[in-house]
Coordinates of C-alpha atoms and ligand atoms in Angstrom, one line a residue:
X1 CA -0.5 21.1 -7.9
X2 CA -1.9 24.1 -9.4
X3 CA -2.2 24.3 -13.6
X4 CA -0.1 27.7 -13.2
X5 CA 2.9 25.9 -11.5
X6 CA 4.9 24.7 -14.5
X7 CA 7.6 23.0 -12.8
X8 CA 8.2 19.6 -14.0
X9 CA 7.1 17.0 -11.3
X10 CA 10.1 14.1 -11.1
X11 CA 8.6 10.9 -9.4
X12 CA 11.5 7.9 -8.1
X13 CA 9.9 4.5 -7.1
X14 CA 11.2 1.1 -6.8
X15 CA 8.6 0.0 -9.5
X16 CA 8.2 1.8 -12.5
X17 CA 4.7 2.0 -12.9
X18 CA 4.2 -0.4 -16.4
X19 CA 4.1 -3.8 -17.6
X20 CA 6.7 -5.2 -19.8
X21 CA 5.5 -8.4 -22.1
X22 CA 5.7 -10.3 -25.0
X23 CA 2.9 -11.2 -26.9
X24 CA 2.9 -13.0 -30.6
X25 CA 6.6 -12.5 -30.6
X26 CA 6.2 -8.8 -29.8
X27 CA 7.5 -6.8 -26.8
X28 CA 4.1 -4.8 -25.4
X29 CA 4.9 -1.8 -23.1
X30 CA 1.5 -0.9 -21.3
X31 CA 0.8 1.7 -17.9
X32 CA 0.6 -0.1 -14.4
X33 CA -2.6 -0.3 -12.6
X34 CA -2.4 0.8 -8.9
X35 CA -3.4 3.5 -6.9
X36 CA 0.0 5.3 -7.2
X37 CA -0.4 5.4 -11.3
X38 CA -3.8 6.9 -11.3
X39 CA -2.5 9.6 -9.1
X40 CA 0.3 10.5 -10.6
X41 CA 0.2 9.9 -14.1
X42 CA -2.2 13.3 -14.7
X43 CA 0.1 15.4 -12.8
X44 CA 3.0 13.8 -14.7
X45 CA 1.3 14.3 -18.2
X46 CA 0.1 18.4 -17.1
X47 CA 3.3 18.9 -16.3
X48 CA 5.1 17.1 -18.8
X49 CA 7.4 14.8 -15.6
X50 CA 8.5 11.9 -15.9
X51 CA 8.6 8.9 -13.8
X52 CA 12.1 6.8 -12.5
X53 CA 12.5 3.3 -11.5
X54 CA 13.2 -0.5 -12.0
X55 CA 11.8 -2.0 -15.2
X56 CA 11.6 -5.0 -13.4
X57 CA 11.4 -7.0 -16.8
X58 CA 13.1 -9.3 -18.4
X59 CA 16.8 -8.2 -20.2
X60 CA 15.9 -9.4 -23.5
X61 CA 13.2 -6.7 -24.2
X62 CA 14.2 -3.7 -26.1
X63 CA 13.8 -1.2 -23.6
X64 CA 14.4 2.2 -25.1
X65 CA 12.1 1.8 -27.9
X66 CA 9.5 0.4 -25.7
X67 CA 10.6 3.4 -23.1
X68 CA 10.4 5.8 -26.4
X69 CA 6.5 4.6 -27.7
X70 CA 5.1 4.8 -23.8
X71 CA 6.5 8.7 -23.9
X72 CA 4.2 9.3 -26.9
X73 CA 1.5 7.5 -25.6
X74 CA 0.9 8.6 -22.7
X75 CA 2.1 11.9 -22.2
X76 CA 5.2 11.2 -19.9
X77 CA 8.9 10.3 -19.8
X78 CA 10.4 7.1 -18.2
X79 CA 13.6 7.1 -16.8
X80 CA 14.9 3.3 -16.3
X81 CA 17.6 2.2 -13.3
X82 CA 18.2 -1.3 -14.7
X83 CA 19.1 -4.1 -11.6
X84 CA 21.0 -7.2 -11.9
X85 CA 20.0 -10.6 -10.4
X86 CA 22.2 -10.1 -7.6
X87 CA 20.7 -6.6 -6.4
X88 CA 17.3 -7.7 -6.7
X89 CA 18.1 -10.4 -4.3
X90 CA 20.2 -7.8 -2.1
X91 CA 19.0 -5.0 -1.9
X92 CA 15.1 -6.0 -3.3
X93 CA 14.3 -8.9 -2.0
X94 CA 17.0 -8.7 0.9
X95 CA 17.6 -5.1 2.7
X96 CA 13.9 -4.1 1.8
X97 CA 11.4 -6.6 2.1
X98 CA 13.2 -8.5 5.0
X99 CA 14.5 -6.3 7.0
X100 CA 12.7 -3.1 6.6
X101 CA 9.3 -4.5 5.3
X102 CA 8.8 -6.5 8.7
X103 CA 10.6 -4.1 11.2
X104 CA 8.5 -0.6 9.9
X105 CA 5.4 -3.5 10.3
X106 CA 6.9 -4.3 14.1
X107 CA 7.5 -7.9 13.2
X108 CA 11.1 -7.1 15.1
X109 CA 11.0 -11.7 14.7
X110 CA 11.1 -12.1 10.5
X111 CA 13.2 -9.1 10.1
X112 CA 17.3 -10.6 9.1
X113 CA 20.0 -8.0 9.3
X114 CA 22.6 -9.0 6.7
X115 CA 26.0 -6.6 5.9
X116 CA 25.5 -7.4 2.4
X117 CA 22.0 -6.9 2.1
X118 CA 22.6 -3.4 3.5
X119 CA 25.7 -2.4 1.2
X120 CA 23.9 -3.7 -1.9
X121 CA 21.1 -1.1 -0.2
X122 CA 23.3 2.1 -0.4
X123 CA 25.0 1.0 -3.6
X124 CA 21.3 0.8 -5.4
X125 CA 20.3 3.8 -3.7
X126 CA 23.1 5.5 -5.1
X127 CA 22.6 4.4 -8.7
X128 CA 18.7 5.8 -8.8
X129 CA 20.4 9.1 -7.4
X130 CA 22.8 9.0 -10.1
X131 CA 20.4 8.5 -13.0
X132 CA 17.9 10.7 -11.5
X133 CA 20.7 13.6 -11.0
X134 CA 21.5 12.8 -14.7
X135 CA 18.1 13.8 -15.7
X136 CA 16.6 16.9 -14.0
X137 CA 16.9 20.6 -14.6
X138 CA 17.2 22.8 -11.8
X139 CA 14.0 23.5 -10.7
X140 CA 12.4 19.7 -11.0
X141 CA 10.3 19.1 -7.8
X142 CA 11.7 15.3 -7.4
X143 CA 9.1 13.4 -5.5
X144 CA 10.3 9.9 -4.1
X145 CA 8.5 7.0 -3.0
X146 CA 8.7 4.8 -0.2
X147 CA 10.9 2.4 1.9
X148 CA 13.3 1.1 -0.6
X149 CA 14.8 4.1 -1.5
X150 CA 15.1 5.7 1.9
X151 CA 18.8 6.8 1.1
X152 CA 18.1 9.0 -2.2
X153 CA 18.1 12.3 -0.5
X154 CA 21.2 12.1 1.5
X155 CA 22.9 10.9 -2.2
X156 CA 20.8 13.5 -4.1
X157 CA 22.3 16.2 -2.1
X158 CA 26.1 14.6 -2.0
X159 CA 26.3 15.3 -6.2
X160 CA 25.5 19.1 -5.6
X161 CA 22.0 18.5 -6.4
X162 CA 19.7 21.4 -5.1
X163 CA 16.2 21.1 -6.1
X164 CA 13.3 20.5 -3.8
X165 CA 12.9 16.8 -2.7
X166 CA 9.7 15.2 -1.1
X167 CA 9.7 11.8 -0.1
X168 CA 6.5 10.1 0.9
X169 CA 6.5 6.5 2.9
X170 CA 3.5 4.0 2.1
X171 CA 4.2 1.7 4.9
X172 CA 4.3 2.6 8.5
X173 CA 7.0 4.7 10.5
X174 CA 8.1 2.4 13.6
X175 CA 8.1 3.5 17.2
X176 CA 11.9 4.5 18.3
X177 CA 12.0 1.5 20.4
X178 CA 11.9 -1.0 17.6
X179 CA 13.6 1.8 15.0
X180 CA 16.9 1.5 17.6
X181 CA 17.4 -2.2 16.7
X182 CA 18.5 -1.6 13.2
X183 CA 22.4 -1.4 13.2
X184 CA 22.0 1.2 9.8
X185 CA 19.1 3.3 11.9
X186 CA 21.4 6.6 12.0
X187 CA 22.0 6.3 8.3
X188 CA 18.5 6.0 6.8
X189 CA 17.4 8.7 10.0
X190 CA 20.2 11.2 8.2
X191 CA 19.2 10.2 4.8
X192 CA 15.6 11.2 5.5
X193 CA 16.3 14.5 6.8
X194 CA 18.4 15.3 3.5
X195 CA 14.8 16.1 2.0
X196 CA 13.0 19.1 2.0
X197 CA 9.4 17.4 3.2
X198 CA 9.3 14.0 4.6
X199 CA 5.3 12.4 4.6
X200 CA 4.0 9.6 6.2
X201 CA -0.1 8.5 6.0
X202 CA -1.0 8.9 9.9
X203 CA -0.4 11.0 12.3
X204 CA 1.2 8.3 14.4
X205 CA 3.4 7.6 12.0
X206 CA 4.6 11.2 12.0
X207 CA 5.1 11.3 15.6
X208 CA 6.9 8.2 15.4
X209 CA 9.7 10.1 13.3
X210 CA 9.9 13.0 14.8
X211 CA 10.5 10.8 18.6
X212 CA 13.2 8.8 16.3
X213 CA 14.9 11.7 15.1
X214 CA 14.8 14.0 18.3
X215 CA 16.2 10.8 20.5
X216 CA 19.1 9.8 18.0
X217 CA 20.0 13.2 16.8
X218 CA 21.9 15.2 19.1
X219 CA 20.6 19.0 18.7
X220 CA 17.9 18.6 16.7
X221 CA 14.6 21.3 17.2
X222 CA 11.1 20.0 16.5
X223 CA 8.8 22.9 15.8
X224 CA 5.2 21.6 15.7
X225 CA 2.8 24.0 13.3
X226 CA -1.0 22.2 12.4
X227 CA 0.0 20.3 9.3
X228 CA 3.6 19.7 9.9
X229 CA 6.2 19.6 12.3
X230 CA 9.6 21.6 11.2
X231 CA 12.9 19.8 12.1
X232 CA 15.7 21.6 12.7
X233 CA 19.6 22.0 13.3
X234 CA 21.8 24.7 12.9
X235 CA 22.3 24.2 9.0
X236 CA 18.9 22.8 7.6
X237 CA 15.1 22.2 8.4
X238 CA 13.4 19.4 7.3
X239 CA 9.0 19.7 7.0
X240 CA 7.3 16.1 8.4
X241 CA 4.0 16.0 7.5
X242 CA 1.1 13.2 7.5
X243 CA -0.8 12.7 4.2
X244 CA -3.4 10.4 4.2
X245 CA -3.1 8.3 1.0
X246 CA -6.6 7.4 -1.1
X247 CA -8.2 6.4 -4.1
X248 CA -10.0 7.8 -7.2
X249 CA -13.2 7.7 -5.7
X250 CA -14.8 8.9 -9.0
X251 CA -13.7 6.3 -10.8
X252 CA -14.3 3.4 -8.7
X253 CA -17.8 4.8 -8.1
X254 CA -18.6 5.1 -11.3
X255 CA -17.1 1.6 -12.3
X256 CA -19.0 0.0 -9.9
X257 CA -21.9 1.4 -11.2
X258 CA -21.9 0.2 -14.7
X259 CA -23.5 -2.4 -16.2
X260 CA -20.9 -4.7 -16.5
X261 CA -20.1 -4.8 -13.1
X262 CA -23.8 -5.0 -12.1
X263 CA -23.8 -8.3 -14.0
X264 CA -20.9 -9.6 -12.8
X265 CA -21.9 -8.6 -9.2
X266 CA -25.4 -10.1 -9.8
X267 CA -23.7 -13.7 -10.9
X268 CA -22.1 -13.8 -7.5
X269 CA -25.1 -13.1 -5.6
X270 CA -26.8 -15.9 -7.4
X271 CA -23.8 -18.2 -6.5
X272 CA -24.1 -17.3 -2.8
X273 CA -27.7 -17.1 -2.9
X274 CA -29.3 -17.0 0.8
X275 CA -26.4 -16.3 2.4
X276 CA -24.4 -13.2 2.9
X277 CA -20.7 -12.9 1.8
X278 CA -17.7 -11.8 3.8
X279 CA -14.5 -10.6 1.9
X280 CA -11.3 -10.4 2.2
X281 CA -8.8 -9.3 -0.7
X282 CA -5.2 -8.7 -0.3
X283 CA -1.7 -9.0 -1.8
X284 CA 0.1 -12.5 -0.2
X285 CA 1.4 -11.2 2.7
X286 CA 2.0 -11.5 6.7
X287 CA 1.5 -8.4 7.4
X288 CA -2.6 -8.5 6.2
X289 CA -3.3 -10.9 8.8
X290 CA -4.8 -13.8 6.8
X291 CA -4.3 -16.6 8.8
X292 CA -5.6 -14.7 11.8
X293 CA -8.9 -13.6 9.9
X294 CA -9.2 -17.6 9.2
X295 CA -8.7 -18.6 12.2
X296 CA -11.2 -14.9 13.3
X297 CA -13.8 -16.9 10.7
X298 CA -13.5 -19.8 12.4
X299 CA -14.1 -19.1 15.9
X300 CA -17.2 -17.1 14.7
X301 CA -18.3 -20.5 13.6
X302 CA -17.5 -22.3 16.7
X303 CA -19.3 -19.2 19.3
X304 CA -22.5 -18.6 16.5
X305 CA -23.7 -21.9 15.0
X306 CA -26.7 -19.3 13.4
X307 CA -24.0 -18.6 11.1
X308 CA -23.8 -21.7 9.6
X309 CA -24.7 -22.5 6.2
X310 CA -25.9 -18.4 6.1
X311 CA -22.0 -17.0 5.9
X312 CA -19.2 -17.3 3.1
X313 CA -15.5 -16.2 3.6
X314 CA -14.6 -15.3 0.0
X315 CA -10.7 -14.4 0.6
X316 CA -9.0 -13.3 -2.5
X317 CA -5.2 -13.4 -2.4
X318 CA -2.8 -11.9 -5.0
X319 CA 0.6 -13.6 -5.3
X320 CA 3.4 -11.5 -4.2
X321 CA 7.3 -11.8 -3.5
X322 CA 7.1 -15.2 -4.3
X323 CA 11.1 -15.3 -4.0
X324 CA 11.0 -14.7 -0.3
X325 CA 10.9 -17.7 2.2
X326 CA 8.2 -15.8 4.2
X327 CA 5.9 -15.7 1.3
X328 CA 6.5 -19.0 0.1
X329 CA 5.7 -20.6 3.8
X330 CA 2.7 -18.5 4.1
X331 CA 0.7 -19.6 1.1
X332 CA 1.2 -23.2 2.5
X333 CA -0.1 -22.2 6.0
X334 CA -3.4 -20.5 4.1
X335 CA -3.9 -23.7 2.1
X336 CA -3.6 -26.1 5.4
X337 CA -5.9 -23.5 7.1
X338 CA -8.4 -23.1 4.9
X339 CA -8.7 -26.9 4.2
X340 CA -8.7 -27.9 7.9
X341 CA -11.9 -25.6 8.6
X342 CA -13.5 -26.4 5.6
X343 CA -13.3 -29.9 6.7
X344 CA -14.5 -28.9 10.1
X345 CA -17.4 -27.5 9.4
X346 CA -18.6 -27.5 5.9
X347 CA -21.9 -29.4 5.2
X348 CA -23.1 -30.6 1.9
X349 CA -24.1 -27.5 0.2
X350 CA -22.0 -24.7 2.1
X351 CA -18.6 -24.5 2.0
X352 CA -17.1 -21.6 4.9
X353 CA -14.0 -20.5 3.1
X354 CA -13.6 -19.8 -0.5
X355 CA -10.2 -18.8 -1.4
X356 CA -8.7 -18.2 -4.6
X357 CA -4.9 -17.4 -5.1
X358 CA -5.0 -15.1 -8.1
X359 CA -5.0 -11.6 -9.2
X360 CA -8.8 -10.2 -10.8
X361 CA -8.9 -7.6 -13.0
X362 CA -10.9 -4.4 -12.5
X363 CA -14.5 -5.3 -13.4
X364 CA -13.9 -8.8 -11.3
X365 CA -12.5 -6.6 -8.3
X366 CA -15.7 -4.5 -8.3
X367 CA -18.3 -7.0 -8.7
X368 CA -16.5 -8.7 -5.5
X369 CA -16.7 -5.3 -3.8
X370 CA -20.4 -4.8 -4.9
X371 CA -21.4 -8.2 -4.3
X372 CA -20.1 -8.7 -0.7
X373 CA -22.2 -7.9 2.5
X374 CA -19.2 -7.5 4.7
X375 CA -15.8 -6.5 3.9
X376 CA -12.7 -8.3 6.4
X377 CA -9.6 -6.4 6.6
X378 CA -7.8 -7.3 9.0
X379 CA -3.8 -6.4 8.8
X380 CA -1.7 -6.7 11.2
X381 CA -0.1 -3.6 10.6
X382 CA -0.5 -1.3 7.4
X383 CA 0.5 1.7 5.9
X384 CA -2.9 2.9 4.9
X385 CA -4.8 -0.1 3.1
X386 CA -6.6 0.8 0.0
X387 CA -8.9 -2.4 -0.2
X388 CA -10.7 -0.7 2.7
X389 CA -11.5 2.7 0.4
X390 CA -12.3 0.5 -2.5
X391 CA -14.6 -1.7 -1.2
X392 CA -16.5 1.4 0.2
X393 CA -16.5 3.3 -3.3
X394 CA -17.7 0.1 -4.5
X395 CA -20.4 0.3 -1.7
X396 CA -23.0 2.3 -4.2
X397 CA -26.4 1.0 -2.3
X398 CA -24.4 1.9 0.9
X399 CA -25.0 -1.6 1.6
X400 CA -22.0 -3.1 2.8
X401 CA -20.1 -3.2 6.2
X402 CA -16.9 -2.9 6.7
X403 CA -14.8 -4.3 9.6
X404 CA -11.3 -3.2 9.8
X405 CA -7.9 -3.7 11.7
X406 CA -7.6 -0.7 14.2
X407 CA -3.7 -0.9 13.0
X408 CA -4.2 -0.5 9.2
X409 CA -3.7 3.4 9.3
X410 CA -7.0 3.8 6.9
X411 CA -8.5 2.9 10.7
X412 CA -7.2 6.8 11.6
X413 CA -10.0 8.4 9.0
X414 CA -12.6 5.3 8.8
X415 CA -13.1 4.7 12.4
X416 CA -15.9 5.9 12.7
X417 CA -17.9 4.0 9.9
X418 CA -16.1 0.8 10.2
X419 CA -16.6 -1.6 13.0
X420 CA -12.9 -1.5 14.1
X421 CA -11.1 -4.9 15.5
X422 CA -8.0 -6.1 17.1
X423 CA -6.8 -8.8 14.7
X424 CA -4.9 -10.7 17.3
X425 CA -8.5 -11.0 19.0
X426 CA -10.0 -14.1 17.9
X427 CA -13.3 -13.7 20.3
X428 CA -13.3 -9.8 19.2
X429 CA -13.2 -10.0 15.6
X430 CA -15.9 -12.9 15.7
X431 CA -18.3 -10.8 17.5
X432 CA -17.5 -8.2 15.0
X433 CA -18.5 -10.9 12.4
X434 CA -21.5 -11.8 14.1
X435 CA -22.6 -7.8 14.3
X436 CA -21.7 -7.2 11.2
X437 CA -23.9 -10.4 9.8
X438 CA -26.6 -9.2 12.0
X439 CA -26.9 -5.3 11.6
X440 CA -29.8 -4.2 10.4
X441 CA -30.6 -2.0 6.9
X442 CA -31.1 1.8 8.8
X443 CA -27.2 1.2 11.0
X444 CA -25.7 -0.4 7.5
X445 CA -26.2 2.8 5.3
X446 CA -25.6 5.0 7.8
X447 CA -22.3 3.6 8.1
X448 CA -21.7 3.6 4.5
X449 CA -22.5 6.7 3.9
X450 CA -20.0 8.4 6.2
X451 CA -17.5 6.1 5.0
X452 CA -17.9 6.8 1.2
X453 CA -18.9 10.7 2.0
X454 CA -15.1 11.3 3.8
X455 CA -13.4 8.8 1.2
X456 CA -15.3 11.2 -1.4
X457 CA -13.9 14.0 0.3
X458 CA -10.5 13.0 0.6
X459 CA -9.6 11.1 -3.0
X460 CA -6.3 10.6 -4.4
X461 CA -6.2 14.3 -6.3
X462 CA -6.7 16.0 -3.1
X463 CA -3.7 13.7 -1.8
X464 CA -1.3 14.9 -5.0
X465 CA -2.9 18.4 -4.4
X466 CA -1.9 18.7 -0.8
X467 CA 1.2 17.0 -0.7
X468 CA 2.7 18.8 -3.7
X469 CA 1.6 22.2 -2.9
X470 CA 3.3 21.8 0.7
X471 CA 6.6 21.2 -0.8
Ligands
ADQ1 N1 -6.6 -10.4 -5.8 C1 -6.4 -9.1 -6.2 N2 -6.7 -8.8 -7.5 C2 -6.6 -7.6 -8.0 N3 -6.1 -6.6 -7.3 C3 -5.8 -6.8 -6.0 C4 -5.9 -8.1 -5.4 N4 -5.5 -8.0 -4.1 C5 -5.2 -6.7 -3.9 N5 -5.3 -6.0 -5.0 C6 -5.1 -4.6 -5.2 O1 -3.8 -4.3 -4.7 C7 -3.8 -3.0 -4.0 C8 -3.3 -3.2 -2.6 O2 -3.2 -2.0 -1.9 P1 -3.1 -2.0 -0.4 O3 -3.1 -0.5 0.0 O4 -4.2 -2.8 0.2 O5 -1.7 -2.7 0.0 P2 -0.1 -2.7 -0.5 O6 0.5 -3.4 0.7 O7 0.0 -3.4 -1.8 O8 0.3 -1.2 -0.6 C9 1.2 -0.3 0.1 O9 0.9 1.0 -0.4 C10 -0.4 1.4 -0.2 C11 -0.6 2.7 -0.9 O10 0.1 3.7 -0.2 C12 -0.8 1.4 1.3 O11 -2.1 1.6 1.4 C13 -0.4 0.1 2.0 O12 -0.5 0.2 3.3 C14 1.1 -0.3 1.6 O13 1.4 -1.5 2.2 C15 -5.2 -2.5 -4.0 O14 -5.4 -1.5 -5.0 C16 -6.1 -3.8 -4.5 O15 -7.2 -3.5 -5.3
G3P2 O1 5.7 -6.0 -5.4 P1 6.4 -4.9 -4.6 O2 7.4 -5.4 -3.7 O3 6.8 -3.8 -5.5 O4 5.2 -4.4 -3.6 C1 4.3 -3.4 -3.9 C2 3.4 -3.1 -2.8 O5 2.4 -2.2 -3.2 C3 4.0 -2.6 -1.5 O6 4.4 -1.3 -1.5

């Protein structure tokens, strides 16, 4: 977005992007951490936005004031759609992290479809349409993100509002053969093509929607220019485009080069001295593929007994949803695992599998990152997956390899640098191990340094930049 535009920039999420506490008896308002933040939050400053969503915190605190001091620190408005207990648990917790979270990650098996869930769905959707409606002048660009809030445009539109609207989807666009199984598919296909620009992170996904929308919609024309392909009826057209997501290179590379992080990076070595580390670091959830990267670990052990007692699986895992009965089963499954091949093959002195249930903050994140020999990210499916670009930015001797799910969609610009593997592919992904542990210096930053020059190339900015300026 150019410094000369000086249209406000209107961004709707789920989350708002802060975190609500008390400390000492006092309510603290501070900025989120997250990719998403560090994007946005310049462009929302420049252009004096401001950013709308669920508090997520708890009713006591005294919002507005809180709301009113985060203005005037950092430069932007909030704009809060509060949620009772029953629509987190509807239309959170229910409609959008099981049923569309696990169908848009083809897990057609965990997905429920529940009436209610679905109504409490619209009904939400609705209410951040109101508020947001309530709060923009007429030539806002409103920008909104992701699968919980699917249903905004189509709302947007219905109380007369005109103003260009983006919406952008982190996670992946399913193929029209799984789309057709949800019974509420011609409602979120119709609500999506009430925005002006519609972006996805792959190229796949992109096609993916435009084969959805061509099947289901009688009439519709799909004309394909390079960067996106125009939809069109008789009364609107709708831009789809692909927009790979990323991170602020800068910053992680120059984080990781500090001092502190050096230290902190240089303590772990000492901890897994004579061996090399393999990492894994994700949010709790089935669609990373944890218990298939174990289970990956562990056959490497089984097929390359050189690997024992000279290989460490450090996985890192943040809690996440802990109110769904998905996540709640899967931590179990990761402590049995983990246990089971510890017991199997640890030896006094090595242990395989490290794991540690927790979040890290920055300086912790990047020491892991620096300190790690091989990076193992293997989702089952994923939107884009950041971890892959941090760990690279992190990567500053160009020293570390990175193996990585051919379905996370970062696999669409990182293929080439990463050694890419089939997670379902026990045998595959331990030979990837095993190459990985093996390859020499000359191969290692060769790799690296293609990885970090494209992730270089293509940071977050250039992400804002591009998708903004194509609205
Ligand atoms: N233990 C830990 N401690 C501290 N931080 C940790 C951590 N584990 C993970 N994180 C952080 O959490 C973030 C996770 O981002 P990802 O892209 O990997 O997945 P997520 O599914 O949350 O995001 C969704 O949005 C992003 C952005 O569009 C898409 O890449 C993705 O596919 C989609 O599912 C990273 O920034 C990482 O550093
Ligand atoms: O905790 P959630 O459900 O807001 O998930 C956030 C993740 O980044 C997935 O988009």
């Amino acid at each position: 977005m150019s410094n000369k535009d000086s249209r406000r920039l209107i961004a709707v999420s789920n989350r708002l992007p802060i975190v609500v506490k008390e400390e000492d008896g006092r309510w603290q308002l501070a900025a989120g951490a997250g990719g998403l933040v560090t994007a946005l939050s310049p462009v929302l400053k420049r252009h004096r936005g401001m950013w709308i969503g669920w508090p997520g915190c708890d009713e006591a605190a005294p919002l507005e004031e809180l709301v009113a001091r985060f203005a005037e620190q950092e430069g932007y408005r909030l704009g809060t759609v509060p949620l009772s207990q029953e629509e987190v648990e509807d239309y959170y917790e229910g409609f959008s992290n099981m049923t569309l979270w696990p169908l848009f990650h083809d897990l057609l098996g965990l997905c429920q479809f529940n009436a209610q869930h679905w109504r409490a769905y619209v009904e939400v959707n609705r209410r951040f349409a109101e508020v947001t409606a309530k709060k923009i002048a007429r030539e806002d660009l409103v920008w909104v993100q992701d699968y919980q809030l699917m249903l905004m445009g189509g709302r947007l539109r219905e109380l007369g509002v005109k103003n260009p609207l983006a919406f952008f989807l982190h996670i992946p666009f399913p193929s029209l053969d799984l789309f057709r199984r949800l019974p509420w598919k011609m409602e979120i296909l119709r609500g999506l093509l009430e925005f002006d620009l519609v972006g996805f992170q792959t190229l796949r996904d992109r096609r993916n929607f435009v084969a959805c929308a061509r099947e289901l919609i009688p009439g519709l024309r799909a004309e394909v220019h390079r960067r996106t392909t125009v939809l069109r009826d008789e009364e609107r057209a709708v831009r789809v485009g692909h927009f790979p997501i990323s991170i602020d290179f800068g910053e992680f590379n120059n984080q990781a080069r500090g001092r502190e992080v050096a230290d902190a990076a240089w303590y772990l070595h000492e901890k897994f001295a004579n061996r090399q580390l393999l990492l894994g670091v994700d949010r709790l959830d089935y669609t990373k593929g944890i218990p298939e990267r174990l289970l990956a670990f562990e056959r490497a052990l089984e097929l390359y007994p050189e690997l024992h007692g000279k290989l460490s699986l450090l996985q890192i895992v943040v809690p996440s949803r802990t109110q769904v009965p998905e996540y709640q089963s899967l931590k179990e499954q990761l402590d049995q695992l983990a246990g089971r091949i510890n017991g199997r093959f640890g030896e006094p002195g090595w242990i395989p599998i490290h794991y540690m249930f927790r979040s890290l903050d920055r300086v912790q994140l990047l020491a892991h990152y620096r300190a790690a020999e091989i990076a193992l990210i293997t989702p089952l499916r994923d939107g884009m997956n950041l971890v892959a670009k941090e760990y690279c930015a992190a990567s500053v001797d160009n020293n570390g390899v990175l193996i990585l799910s051919e379905f996370a969609g970062a696999a669409e610009e990182l293929g080439k640098g990463a050694l890419l593997v089939n997670p379902y592919d026990l045998d595959g992904t331990a030979e990837a191990i095993r190459r990985a542990y093996t390859m020499e210096q000359g191969e290692r930053q060769r790799r690296m340094r293609m990885l970090r020059a494209s992730i270089q190339r293509n940071n977050v900015h250039r992400w804002v930049d591009y998708f903004v300026n194509s609205l």
